[in-house]
């Protein structure tokens, strides 16, 4: 029968993003370059935060958590995609597909929650500088980090468990470069419309609530910035906020469209592009936008490089 289930151990086939034509080879090289740059940038940031005691402050603690997520996010998808492109074999085991889906949701939800909490940190620093040491004391920072990771684990566990209970038909070809939930649901023999509706509703809590916190926090920050007397300080704060909001907008915009807009309104090509935004583009941009442009980080980098130069002379 065409709709009979195959054994749960059957492999899935990932279609991938690129073929071996000239333009696609260029795009693949660009993806590989961004992947490498993102890993190096986030790893360097983690090292600097750990090495320099001046960066042992709440903002950089939260940024270290973001860097951990931004290292894990691309590692879940890009190496498998690259292997499929280079070796011409896009098969992935059922267990591997389940693991990809779980870790993608874990990283995505954790980052969504963490970005919203980071916006509160900026609000506290700009709008309540005298109370900042109390508002962002060590216990609060640890609670923020734990909340973001725990949220990711809980949502990923529930969503993956539900998705794997659906029966899958004879076709095991996933029209995507990774085993992401919306793409996998399209292969199910069962009616998934109720679950997709529930997924869209849950997106209100997972995505829209953090977005509302970010908008509120940065709105209050911008209001405080506009009342600053120093034009230079105002310009610097506005530039920082706008760059932060741009990256946050890319991440949340792609995630909202993927998970809250019904699948009938976007095709596989759009899904691939959207997934690249929050699994590769924003993890690559985050260390540049949030940290490596900061004066404190540049000083820490110069200090570490200086130490390396002194050791080399010895």
mmCIF file of C-alpha atoms in Angstrom:
data_model
loop_
_atom_site.group_PDB
_atom_site.id
_atom_site.type_symbol
_atom_site.label_atom_id
_atom_site.label_comp_id
_atom_site.label_asym_id
_atom_site.label_seq_id
_atom_site.Cartn_x
_atom_site.Cartn_y
_atom_site.Cartn_z
ATOM 1 C CA UNK A 1 0.000 0.000 0.000
ATOM 2 C CA UNK A 2 1.261 3.486 -0.836
ATOM 3 C CA UNK A 3 0.442 4.829 2.600
ATOM 4 C CA UNK A 4 1.735 1.944 4.664
ATOM 5 C CA UNK A 5 4.398 2.860 7.162
ATOM 6 C CA UNK A 6 7.956 1.840 6.687
ATOM 7 C CA UNK A 7 9.875 0.577 9.718
ATOM 8 C CA UNK A 8 10.826 3.332 12.123
ATOM 9 C CA UNK A 9 14.487 2.481 11.505
ATOM 10 C CA UNK A 10 14.250 3.459 7.808
ATOM 11 C CA UNK A 11 16.481 6.289 6.666
ATOM 12 C CA UNK A 12 15.213 9.661 5.516
ATOM 13 C CA UNK A 13 16.652 11.423 2.486
ATOM 14 C CA UNK A 14 17.543 15.111 2.833
ATOM 15 C CA UNK A 15 17.190 16.949 -0.477
ATOM 16 C CA UNK A 16 19.776 19.574 0.487
ATOM 17 C CA UNK A 17 20.280 23.128 -0.713
ATOM 18 C CA UNK A 18 22.693 22.953 -3.626
ATOM 19 C CA UNK A 19 23.505 21.005 -6.758
ATOM 20 C CA UNK A 20 26.875 20.953 -8.508
ATOM 21 C CA UNK A 21 26.291 23.826 -10.924
ATOM 22 C CA UNK A 22 28.552 26.886 -10.909
ATOM 23 C CA UNK A 23 26.257 29.306 -9.031
ATOM 24 C CA UNK A 24 25.423 26.675 -6.424
ATOM 25 C CA UNK A 25 29.113 25.930 -5.874
ATOM 26 C CA UNK A 26 29.627 29.622 -5.135
ATOM 27 C CA UNK A 27 26.696 29.622 -2.702
ATOM 28 C CA UNK A 28 28.011 26.481 -1.009
ATOM 29 C CA UNK A 29 31.422 28.153 -0.606
ATOM 30 C CA UNK A 30 29.697 31.181 0.933
ATOM 31 C CA UNK A 31 27.809 28.974 3.407
ATOM 32 C CA UNK A 32 31.035 27.133 4.313
ATOM 33 C CA UNK A 33 32.832 30.448 4.839
ATOM 34 C CA UNK A 34 30.056 31.802 7.060
ATOM 35 C CA UNK A 35 29.992 28.549 9.034
ATOM 36 C CA UNK A 36 33.746 28.732 9.662
ATOM 37 C CA UNK A 37 33.664 32.441 10.492
ATOM 38 C CA UNK A 38 30.768 31.933 12.921
ATOM 39 C CA UNK A 39 32.527 29.107 14.766
ATOM 40 C CA UNK A 40 35.785 31.061 15.003
ATOM 41 C CA UNK A 41 34.051 34.278 16.111
ATOM 42 C CA UNK A 42 31.954 32.646 18.813
ATOM 43 C CA UNK A 43 34.828 30.456 20.046
ATOM 44 C CA UNK A 44 37.128 33.496 20.220
ATOM 45 C CA UNK A 45 34.496 35.408 22.167
ATOM 46 C CA UNK A 46 34.089 32.579 24.679
ATOM 47 C CA UNK A 47 37.844 32.437 25.149
ATOM 48 C CA UNK A 48 38.148 36.205 25.647
ATOM 49 C CA UNK A 49 35.304 36.324 28.175
ATOM 50 C CA UNK A 50 36.932 33.551 30.173
ATOM 51 C CA UNK A 51 40.467 34.958 29.902
ATOM 52 C CA UNK A 52 39.829 38.611 30.839
ATOM 53 C CA UNK A 53 38.472 39.348 34.314
ATOM 54 C CA UNK A 54 37.119 42.727 33.090
ATOM 55 C CA UNK A 55 34.573 40.811 31.030
ATOM 56 C CA UNK A 56 33.278 38.869 34.044
ATOM 57 C CA UNK A 57 30.135 41.000 34.174
ATOM 58 C CA UNK A 58 26.447 40.108 33.581
ATOM 59 C CA UNK A 59 26.299 41.299 29.961
ATOM 60 C CA UNK A 60 29.247 39.185 28.880
ATOM 61 C CA UNK A 61 28.072 36.200 30.899
ATOM 62 C CA UNK A 62 24.831 36.244 28.910
ATOM 63 C CA UNK A 63 26.814 36.774 25.694
ATOM 64 C CA UNK A 64 28.871 33.675 26.525
ATOM 65 C CA UNK A 65 25.631 31.682 26.704
ATOM 66 C CA UNK A 66 24.592 33.133 23.342
ATOM 67 C CA UNK A 67 27.945 32.120 21.867
ATOM 68 C CA UNK A 68 27.488 28.555 23.122
ATOM 69 C CA UNK A 69 24.121 28.391 21.385
ATOM 70 C CA UNK A 70 25.541 29.979 18.237
ATOM 71 C CA UNK A 71 28.288 27.350 18.111
ATOM 72 C CA UNK A 72 25.807 24.515 18.536
ATOM 73 C CA UNK A 73 23.148 25.796 16.136
ATOM 74 C CA UNK A 74 25.171 25.517 12.892
ATOM 75 C CA UNK A 75 26.907 22.318 14.048
ATOM 76 C CA UNK A 76 23.536 20.566 14.133
ATOM 77 C CA UNK A 77 22.820 21.163 10.435
ATOM 78 C CA UNK A 78 25.698 22.490 8.321
ATOM 79 C CA UNK A 79 28.204 19.579 8.575
ATOM 80 C CA UNK A 80 25.514 17.073 7.576
ATOM 81 C CA UNK A 81 24.413 19.304 4.705
ATOM 82 C CA UNK A 82 28.027 19.728 3.555
ATOM 83 C CA UNK A 83 28.665 15.984 3.739
ATOM 84 C CA UNK A 84 25.561 15.320 1.648
ATOM 85 C CA UNK A 85 26.682 17.863 -0.956
ATOM 86 C CA UNK A 86 30.302 16.684 -1.162
ATOM 87 C CA UNK A 87 29.613 12.943 -1.011
ATOM 88 C CA UNK A 88 26.339 12.996 -2.942
ATOM 89 C CA UNK A 89 24.551 11.049 -0.211
ATOM 90 C CA UNK A 90 21.775 12.786 1.716
ATOM 91 C CA UNK A 91 20.476 9.877 3.764
ATOM 92 C CA UNK A 92 20.047 10.274 7.495
ATOM 93 C CA UNK A 93 18.924 7.606 9.942
ATOM 94 C CA UNK A 94 15.657 7.866 11.828
ATOM 95 C CA UNK A 95 17.578 8.400 15.067
ATOM 96 C CA UNK A 96 19.805 11.006 13.444
ATOM 97 C CA UNK A 97 16.758 12.825 12.091
ATOM 98 C CA UNK A 98 15.119 12.786 15.529
ATOM 99 C CA UNK A 99 18.322 14.100 17.128
ATOM 100 C CA UNK A 100 18.587 16.909 14.556
ATOM 101 C CA UNK A 101 14.996 17.939 15.164
ATOM 102 C CA UNK A 102 15.458 17.869 18.949
ATOM 103 C CA UNK A 103 18.659 19.929 19.016
ATOM 104 C CA UNK A 104 17.370 22.434 16.452
ATOM 105 C CA UNK A 105 14.377 23.172 18.655
ATOM 106 C CA UNK A 106 16.497 23.179 21.804
ATOM 107 C CA UNK A 107 18.919 25.739 20.357
ATOM 108 C CA UNK A 108 16.178 27.808 18.730
ATOM 109 C CA UNK A 109 13.916 28.114 21.767
ATOM 110 C CA UNK A 110 16.842 28.678 24.136
ATOM 111 C CA UNK A 111 18.187 31.476 21.933
ATOM 112 C CA UNK A 112 14.748 33.073 21.603
ATOM 113 C CA UNK A 113 14.369 33.200 25.391
ATOM 114 C CA UNK A 114 17.971 34.308 25.948
ATOM 115 C CA UNK A 115 17.734 37.200 23.473
ATOM 116 C CA UNK A 116 14.680 38.516 25.305
ATOM 117 C CA UNK A 117 16.468 38.289 28.666
ATOM 118 C CA UNK A 118 19.503 40.047 27.206
ATOM 119 C CA UNK A 119 17.248 42.930 26.189
ATOM 120 C CA UNK A 120 16.187 43.227 29.847
ATOM 121 C CA UNK A 121 19.858 43.378 30.815
ATOM 122 C CA UNK A 122 20.364 46.355 28.453
ATOM 123 C CA UNK A 123 17.218 48.004 29.847
ATOM 124 C CA UNK A 124 18.509 47.636 33.411
ATOM 125 C CA UNK A 125 21.963 48.966 32.460
ATOM 126 C CA UNK A 126 20.692 52.054 30.612
ATOM 127 C CA UNK A 127 17.532 52.949 32.527
ATOM 128 C CA UNK A 128 18.539 51.891 36.072
ATOM 129 C CA UNK A 129 22.349 52.094 36.198
ATOM 130 C CA UNK A 130 22.482 52.677 39.979
ATOM 131 C CA UNK A 131 20.397 49.559 40.664
ATOM 132 C CA UNK A 132 22.080 47.453 37.959
ATOM 133 C CA UNK A 133 24.381 45.505 40.349
ATOM 134 C CA UNK A 134 21.310 44.403 42.314
ATOM 135 C CA UNK A 135 18.983 43.812 39.351
ATOM 136 C CA UNK A 136 21.634 41.732 37.559
ATOM 137 C CA UNK A 137 23.366 40.039 40.487
ATOM 138 C CA UNK A 138 24.980 36.639 39.980
ATOM 139 C CA UNK A 139 21.920 34.632 41.062
ATOM 140 C CA UNK A 140 19.727 36.479 38.562
ATOM 141 C CA UNK A 141 22.215 35.842 35.736
ATOM 142 C CA UNK A 142 22.363 32.135 36.532
ATOM 143 C CA UNK A 143 18.559 32.010 36.682
ATOM 144 C CA UNK A 144 18.344 33.690 33.265
ATOM 145 C CA UNK A 145 20.793 31.244 31.694
ATOM 146 C CA UNK A 146 19.090 28.259 33.324
ATOM 147 C CA UNK A 147 15.656 29.451 32.211
ATOM 148 C CA UNK A 148 16.731 29.768 28.596
ATOM 149 C CA UNK A 149 18.358 26.314 28.446
ATOM 150 C CA UNK A 150 15.558 24.618 30.393
ATOM 151 C CA UNK A 151 12.909 26.195 28.143
ATOM 152 C CA UNK A 152 14.700 24.781 25.119
ATOM 153 C CA UNK A 153 14.975 21.294 26.604
ATOM 154 C CA UNK A 154 11.298 21.168 27.647
ATOM 155 C CA UNK A 155 9.887 22.444 24.349
ATOM 156 C CA UNK A 156 12.224 20.271 22.265
ATOM 157 C CA UNK A 157 11.398 17.159 24.291
ATOM 158 C CA UNK A 158 7.631 17.632 23.983
ATOM 159 C CA UNK A 159 7.600 18.653 20.306
ATOM 160 C CA UNK A 160 9.985 15.890 19.215
ATOM 161 C CA UNK A 161 8.072 13.225 21.136
ATOM 162 C CA UNK A 162 4.785 14.291 19.508
ATOM 163 C CA UNK A 163 6.250 14.547 16.010
ATOM 164 C CA UNK A 164 7.798 11.075 16.177
ATOM 165 C CA UNK A 165 4.435 9.511 17.044
ATOM 166 C CA UNK A 166 2.965 10.422 13.656
ATOM 167 C CA UNK A 167 3.024 7.684 11.015
ATOM 168 C CA UNK A 168 5.257 8.397 8.008
ATOM 169 C CA UNK A 169 4.431 7.241 4.503
ATOM 170 C CA UNK A 170 6.407 5.413 1.859
ATOM 171 C CA UNK A 171 8.093 8.648 0.785
ATOM 172 C CA UNK A 172 11.017 9.363 3.079
ATOM 173 C CA UNK A 173 12.377 12.333 1.125
ATOM 174 C CA UNK A 174 12.560 15.469 3.267
ATOM 175 C CA UNK A 175 12.406 18.520 1.000
ATOM 176 C CA UNK A 176 14.795 20.416 3.247
ATOM 177 C CA UNK A 177 18.503 20.443 4.132
ATOM 178 C CA UNK A 178 17.822 19.237 7.687
ATOM 179 C CA UNK A 179 15.202 17.361 9.694
ATOM 180 C CA UNK A 180 13.202 20.353 10.848
ATOM 181 C CA UNK A 181 9.738 19.833 12.288
ATOM 182 C CA UNK A 182 7.599 21.600 9.619
ATOM 183 C CA UNK A 183 9.393 19.772 6.786
ATOM 184 C CA UNK A 184 9.037 16.385 8.488
ATOM 185 C CA UNK A 185 5.316 16.854 9.185
ATOM 186 C CA UNK A 186 4.682 17.088 5.430
ATOM 187 C CA UNK A 187 5.669 13.406 5.110
ATOM 188 C CA UNK A 188 3.132 12.161 7.623
ATOM 189 C CA UNK A 189 0.236 9.964 6.473
ATOM 190 C CA UNK A 190 -1.928 11.257 9.313
ATOM 191 C CA UNK A 191 -3.830 14.525 9.457
ATOM 192 C CA UNK A 192 -1.454 16.920 11.217
ATOM 193 C CA UNK A 193 -3.589 20.056 10.853
ATOM 194 C CA UNK A 194 -4.631 20.058 14.528
ATOM 195 C CA UNK A 195 -1.032 19.695 15.644
ATOM 196 C CA UNK A 196 0.134 22.429 13.251
ATOM 197 C CA UNK A 197 -2.532 24.726 14.694
ATOM 198 C CA UNK A 198 -1.327 23.897 18.207
ATOM 199 C CA UNK A 199 2.240 24.594 17.050
ATOM 200 C CA UNK A 200 1.201 28.013 15.778
ATOM 201 C CA UNK A 201 -0.596 28.787 19.046
ATOM 202 C CA UNK A 202 2.397 27.667 21.120
ATOM 203 C CA UNK A 203 4.479 30.070 19.051
ATOM 204 C CA UNK A 204 2.695 32.895 20.869
ATOM 205 C CA UNK A 205 4.408 31.825 24.098
ATOM 206 C CA UNK A 206 7.692 30.687 22.556
ATOM 207 C CA UNK A 207 8.180 33.577 20.121
ATOM 208 C CA UNK A 208 5.718 36.444 20.510
ATOM 209 C CA UNK A 209 6.120 36.878 24.276
ATOM 210 C CA UNK A 210 9.930 37.183 24.013
ATOM 211 C CA UNK A 211 9.467 39.569 21.070
ATOM 212 C CA UNK A 212 7.123 41.746 23.137
ATOM 213 C CA UNK A 213 9.684 41.850 25.974
ATOM 214 C CA UNK A 214 12.438 42.825 23.521
ATOM 215 C CA UNK A 215 10.328 45.568 21.932
ATOM 216 C CA UNK A 216 9.332 46.935 25.347
ATOM 217 C CA UNK A 217 12.893 46.837 26.714
ATOM 218 C CA UNK A 218 14.491 48.473 23.690
ATOM 219 C CA UNK A 219 11.648 50.988 23.478
ATOM 220 C CA UNK A 220 12.420 52.125 27.034
ATOM 221 C CA UNK A 221 16.148 52.118 26.249
ATOM 222 C CA UNK A 222 15.605 54.291 23.157
ATOM 223 C CA UNK A 223 13.452 56.704 25.134
ATOM 224 C CA UNK A 224 16.237 57.040 27.708
ATOM 225 C CA UNK A 225 18.835 57.429 24.964
ATOM 226 C CA UNK A 226 16.923 60.252 23.264
ATOM 227 C CA UNK A 227 17.021 62.198 26.535
ATOM 228 C CA UNK A 228 20.810 61.966 26.776
ATOM 229 C CA UNK A 229 22.556 65.328 26.651
ATOM 230 C CA UNK A 230 25.667 64.064 24.849
ATOM 231 C CA UNK A 231 25.116 63.790 21.099
ATOM 232 C CA UNK A 232 28.032 61.357 20.811
ATOM 233 C CA UNK A 233 26.653 59.052 23.502
ATOM 234 C CA UNK A 234 23.200 59.254 21.938
ATOM 235 C CA UNK A 235 24.542 58.371 18.481
ATOM 236 C CA UNK A 236 26.570 55.447 19.854
ATOM 237 C CA UNK A 237 23.615 54.052 21.818
ATOM 238 C CA UNK A 238 21.266 54.395 18.828
ATOM 239 C CA UNK A 239 23.751 52.623 16.538
ATOM 240 C CA UNK A 240 24.150 49.792 19.048
ATOM 241 C CA UNK A 241 20.400 49.373 19.578
ATOM 242 C CA UNK A 242 19.661 49.442 15.848
ATOM 243 C CA UNK A 243 22.264 46.762 15.089
ATOM 244 C CA UNK A 244 20.969 44.587 17.926
ATOM 245 C CA UNK A 245 17.379 44.956 16.737
ATOM 246 C CA UNK A 246 18.376 44.136 13.149
ATOM 247 C CA UNK A 247 19.893 40.784 14.136
ATOM 248 C CA UNK A 248 17.028 40.030 16.529
ATOM 249 C CA UNK A 249 14.569 40.865 13.743
ATOM 250 C CA UNK A 250 16.269 38.445 11.346
ATOM 251 C CA UNK A 251 16.181 35.639 13.905
ATOM 252 C CA UNK A 252 12.622 36.118 15.121
ATOM 253 C CA UNK A 253 11.201 37.076 11.724
ATOM 254 C CA UNK A 254 12.397 33.850 10.131
ATOM 255 C CA UNK A 255 11.301 31.730 13.114
ATOM 256 C CA UNK A 256 7.831 33.298 13.277
ATOM 257 C CA UNK A 257 7.250 32.761 9.560
ATOM 258 C CA UNK A 258 8.456 29.154 9.743
ATOM 259 C CA UNK A 259 6.566 28.033 12.842
ATOM 260 C CA UNK A 260 3.536 30.298 13.107
ATOM 261 C CA UNK A 261 2.484 30.681 9.473
ATOM 262 C CA UNK A 262 0.671 27.535 8.206
ATOM 263 C CA UNK A 263 2.757 25.359 5.889
ATOM 264 C CA UNK A 264 0.364 25.923 2.982
ATOM 265 C CA UNK A 265 1.575 29.544 2.757
ATOM 266 C CA UNK A 266 5.285 28.830 2.275
ATOM 267 C CA UNK A 267 7.107 26.304 0.119
ATOM 268 C CA UNK A 268 10.291 24.233 0.571
ATOM 269 C CA UNK A 269 12.551 26.857 -1.021
ATOM 270 C CA UNK A 270 11.333 29.549 1.378
ATOM 271 C CA UNK A 271 11.715 27.150 4.308
ATOM 272 C CA UNK A 272 15.332 26.454 3.367
ATOM 273 C CA UNK A 273 16.178 30.151 3.156
ATOM 274 C CA UNK A 274 14.412 30.936 6.440
ATOM 275 C CA UNK A 275 16.177 28.094 8.240
ATOM 276 C CA UNK A 276 19.534 29.378 7.025
ATOM 277 C CA UNK A 277 18.795 32.764 8.580
ATOM 278 C CA UNK A 278 18.345 31.541 12.138
ATOM 279 C CA UNK A 279 20.663 28.518 11.997
ATOM 280 C CA UNK A 280 23.633 30.131 10.208
ATOM 281 C CA UNK A 281 23.331 33.850 9.388
ATOM 282 C CA UNK A 282 22.436 35.165 12.848
ATOM 283 C CA UNK A 283 24.925 32.881 14.685
ATOM 284 C CA UNK A 284 27.623 34.310 12.400
ATOM 285 C CA UNK A 285 26.520 37.927 12.890
ATOM 286 C CA UNK A 286 25.933 37.784 16.654
ATOM 287 C CA UNK A 287 29.600 37.902 17.801
ATOM 288 C CA UNK A 288 30.216 40.843 15.449
ATOM 289 C CA UNK A 289 27.129 42.814 16.425
ATOM 290 C CA UNK A 290 27.019 42.108 20.148
ATOM 291 C CA UNK A 291 30.643 41.864 21.153
ATOM 292 C CA UNK A 292 33.601 42.097 18.795
ATOM 293 C CA UNK A 293 32.792 45.762 18.041
ATOM 294 C CA UNK A 294 32.808 46.647 21.758
ATOM 295 C CA UNK A 295 35.763 48.553 23.156
ATOM 296 C CA UNK A 296 36.093 46.189 26.139
ATOM 297 C CA UNK A 297 36.294 43.139 23.883
ATOM 298 C CA UNK A 298 38.864 44.800 21.615
ATOM 299 C CA UNK A 299 40.974 45.628 24.662
ATOM 300 C CA UNK A 300 40.724 42.035 25.884
ATOM 301 C CA UNK A 301 41.734 40.790 22.437
ATOM 302 C CA UNK A 302 44.725 43.146 22.314
ATOM 303 C CA UNK A 303 45.734 41.993 25.794
ATOM 304 C CA UNK A 304 45.592 38.321 24.833
ATOM 305 C CA UNK A 305 47.486 38.947 21.586
ATOM 306 C CA UNK A 306 50.067 40.962 23.523
ATOM 307 C CA UNK A 307 50.587 38.096 25.939
ATOM 308 C CA UNK A 308 51.027 35.724 23.012
ATOM 309 C CA UNK A 309 53.602 38.049 21.438
ATOM 310 C CA UNK A 310 55.597 38.310 24.686
ATOM 311 C CA UNK A 311 55.647 34.528 25.084
ATOM 312 C CA UNK A 312 56.784 34.094 21.504
ATOM 313 C CA UNK A 313 59.730 36.492 22.067
ATOM 314 C CA UNK A 314 60.770 34.560 25.124
#
